[in-house]
GROMACS .gro file of C-alpha atoms in nm:
model
  155
    1MET     CA    1  -2.559   4.325  -0.085
    2ARG     CA    2  -2.264   4.344  -0.319
    3PRO     CA    3  -2.213   4.057  -0.563
    4ILE     CA    4  -1.886   3.895  -0.460
    5ARG     CA    5  -1.679   3.638  -0.655
    6GLU     CA    6  -1.396   3.453  -0.492
    7LEU     CA    7  -1.084   3.447  -0.706
    8SER     CA    8  -0.760   3.251  -0.669
    9PRO     CA    9  -0.404   3.328  -0.761
   10ASP     CA   10  -0.477   3.148  -1.090
   11THR     CA   11  -0.810   3.319  -1.171
   12ALA     CA   12  -0.706   3.669  -1.059
   13THR     CA   13  -0.588   3.781  -1.399
   14HIS     CA   14  -0.557   4.155  -1.335
   15PRO     CA   15  -0.182   4.220  -1.386
   16LYS     CA   16  -0.138   4.442  -1.083
   17ILE     CA   17  -0.315   4.193  -0.856
   18ARG     CA   18  -0.082   3.922  -0.980
   19ARG     CA   19   0.216   4.152  -0.928
   20MET     CA   20   0.107   4.236  -0.571
   21HIS     CA   21   0.073   3.870  -0.488
   22GLU     CA   22   0.407   3.778  -0.643
   23TYR     CA   23   0.572   4.065  -0.454
   24TRP     CA   24   0.415   3.949  -0.124
   25LEU     CA   25   0.534   3.591  -0.190
   26SER     CA   26   0.886   3.717  -0.263
   27LYS     CA   27   0.891   3.898   0.069
   28CYS     CA   28   0.782   3.594   0.267
   29ALA     CA   29   1.137   3.462   0.254
   30GLY     CA   30   1.042   3.115   0.382
   31ARG     CA   31   0.797   3.253   0.643
   32PRO     CA   32   0.419   3.220   0.626
   33MET     CA   33   0.384   3.597   0.588
   34PRO     CA   34   0.622   3.896   0.542
   35SER     CA   35   0.632   4.178   0.798
   36ARG     CA   36   0.532   4.534   0.727
   37ALA     CA   37   0.902   4.624   0.743
   38ASP     CA   38   0.961   4.396   0.442
   39ILE     CA   39   0.728   4.601   0.224
   40ASP     CA   40   0.904   4.888   0.042
   41PRO     CA   41   0.660   5.142  -0.104
   42LEU     CA   42   0.914   5.233  -0.371
   43ASP     CA   43   0.883   4.879  -0.504
   44LEU     CA   44   0.512   4.939  -0.551
   45ARG     CA   45   0.521   5.289  -0.708
   46ASP     CA   46   0.279   5.193  -0.985
   47CYS     CA   47   0.018   5.064  -0.736
   48LEU     CA   48   0.047   5.309  -0.447
   49GLY     CA   49  -0.277   5.498  -0.510
   50ASN     CA   50  -0.466   5.169  -0.495
   51LEU     CA   51  -0.315   5.032  -0.173
   52CYS     CA   52  -0.434   5.045   0.186
   53LEU     CA   53  -0.205   4.954   0.473
   54LEU     CA   54  -0.382   4.871   0.795
   55ASP     CA   55  -0.275   4.799   1.149
   56VAL     CA   56  -0.455   4.518   1.335
   57VAL     CA   57  -0.521   4.660   1.682
   58GLY     CA   58  -0.618   4.453   1.989
   59GLU     CA   59  -0.774   4.114   2.023
   60ALA     CA   60  -1.127   4.132   2.155
   61PRO     CA   61  -1.269   4.326   1.990
   62ARG     CA   62  -1.014   4.346   1.711
   63ARG     CA   63  -0.999   4.678   1.524
   64PHE     CA   64  -0.841   4.778   1.195
   65ARG     CA   65  -0.678   5.123   1.155
   66PHE     CA   66  -0.583   5.264   0.820
   67ARG     CA   67  -0.218   5.362   0.828
   68VAL     CA   68  -0.256   5.460   0.463
   69ASP     CA   69  -0.565   5.487   0.239
   70GLY     CA   70  -0.467   5.495  -0.130
   71SER     CA   71  -0.537   5.830  -0.293
   72ASN     CA   72  -0.719   5.671  -0.594
   73LEU     CA   73  -0.944   5.480  -0.357
   74ALA     CA   74  -1.016   5.781  -0.135
   75SER     CA   75  -1.102   5.985  -0.444
   76LEU     CA   76  -1.336   5.716  -0.576
   77SER     CA   77  -1.509   5.647  -0.246
   78GLY     CA   78  -1.535   6.013  -0.147
   79PHE     CA   79  -1.389   5.960   0.201
   80GLU     CA   80  -1.033   5.957   0.330
   81LEU     CA   81  -0.955   5.688   0.584
   82THR     CA   82  -0.590   5.745   0.669
   83GLY     CA   83  -0.558   5.743   1.046
   84LYS     CA   84  -0.916   5.617   1.089
   85PHE     CA   85  -1.065   5.282   1.187
   86VAL     CA   86  -1.283   5.065   0.963
   87GLU     CA   87  -1.580   5.145   1.191
   88ASP     CA   88  -1.542   5.510   1.071
   89VAL     CA   89  -1.646   5.405   0.716
   90PRO     CA   90  -1.976   5.590   0.660
   91ASP     CA   91  -2.149   5.325   0.446
   92PRO     CA   92  -2.272   5.051   0.686
   93ALA     CA   93  -2.279   4.774   0.418
   94TYR     CA   94  -1.930   4.855   0.297
   95ARG     CA   95  -1.803   4.877   0.658
   96ASP     CA   96  -1.948   4.532   0.734
   97PHE     CA   97  -1.792   4.389   0.420
   98MET     CA   98  -1.450   4.529   0.508
   99LEU     CA   99  -1.466   4.405   0.868
  100ALA     CA  100  -1.555   4.053   0.752
  101LEU     CA  101  -1.279   4.052   0.492
  102TYR     CA  102  -1.010   4.173   0.736
  103GLU     CA  103  -1.124   3.931   1.007
  104ARG     CA  104  -1.097   3.648   0.753
  105VAL     CA  105  -0.743   3.745   0.657
  106VAL     CA  106  -0.642   3.753   1.026
  107ARG     CA  107  -0.804   3.417   1.093
  108GLU     CA  108  -0.680   3.236   0.780
  109LYS     CA  109  -0.333   3.405   0.769
  110ALA     CA  110  -0.354   3.389   0.391
  111PRO     CA  111  -0.428   3.617   0.098
  112VAL     CA  112  -0.791   3.663  -0.014
  113PHE     CA  113  -0.865   3.743  -0.377
  114LEU     CA  114  -1.204   3.895  -0.460
  115ALA     CA  115  -1.401   4.053  -0.742
  116VAL     CA  116  -1.676   4.276  -0.601
  117THR     CA  117  -1.942   4.456  -0.806
  118ALA     CA  118  -2.025   4.794  -0.653
  119ASP     CA  119  -2.183   5.127  -0.733
  120TRP     CA  120  -1.959   5.429  -0.669
  121LYS     CA  121  -2.115   5.767  -0.728
  122GLY     CA  122  -2.368   5.622  -0.970
  123CYS     CA  123  -2.113   5.430  -1.171
  124GLY     CA  124  -2.097   5.052  -1.191
  125ILE     CA  125  -1.752   4.928  -1.076
  126GLU     CA  126  -1.589   4.591  -1.038
  127GLU     CA  127  -1.321   4.599  -0.765
  128ILE     CA  128  -1.056   4.337  -0.816
  129SER     CA  129  -0.856   4.295  -0.499
  130VAL     CA  130  -0.603   4.098  -0.306
  131THR     CA  131  -0.588   4.135   0.071
  132LEU     CA  132  -0.255   4.022   0.214
  133PRO     CA  133  -0.163   3.947   0.578
  134LEU     CA  134   0.151   4.090   0.736
  135SER     CA  135   0.316   3.963   1.051
  136SER     CA  136   0.603   4.098   1.268
  137ASP     CA  137   0.656   3.761   1.438
  138GLY     CA  138   0.567   3.533   1.148
  139LEU     CA  139   0.275   3.383   1.346
  140SER     CA  140   0.003   3.640   1.417
  141VAL     CA  141  -0.135   3.895   1.167
  142ASP     CA  142  -0.066   4.250   1.287
  143GLY     CA  143  -0.092   4.428   0.957
  144ILE     CA  144  -0.283   4.404   0.625
  145LEU     CA  145  -0.186   4.520   0.280
  146ASP     CA  146  -0.503   4.561   0.069
  147ALA     CA  147  -0.465   4.621  -0.306
  148VAL     CA  148  -0.788   4.729  -0.479
  149PHE     CA  149  -0.815   4.803  -0.849
  150PRO     CA  150  -1.158   4.933  -0.954
  151MET     CA  151  -1.261   4.899  -1.320
  152ARG     CA  152  -1.569   5.063  -1.472
  153LEU     CA  153  -1.827   4.812  -1.590
  154GLU     CA  154  -1.942   4.853  -1.947
  155GLY     CA  155  -2.307   4.891  -2.008
   0.00000   0.00000   0.00000
């Protein structure tokens, strides 16, 4: 089990997490959530390697397909997920964590901020993340923008 801390917009102090949230808010334009079409990758150049963009597919069961898996994240995890579904993640514990997180974002229709302690390739890492819902119709979540910034733990 990975130690998980809930963060909030106020306690998520990582500058790129704050920037991602502020960007997402700016794209809402009075709606509960922006659409995928509102997100311009060029606006996020400095974060691209740490972003995942997912499609929410179906209803029951709901599935999550990686449209883009950030290159920094793929390099760190050792597996590339672009074009694959969350159930293709080889680590069962990480897969279950991701499914629960994405289901929560769909259900709550709101950003989720987390700090997760993990071990990647024998190195202690804290992943600071914000997982952001996207909606074509402003009502139902049909996409997810996940920003994950791993930091090596000292010690």
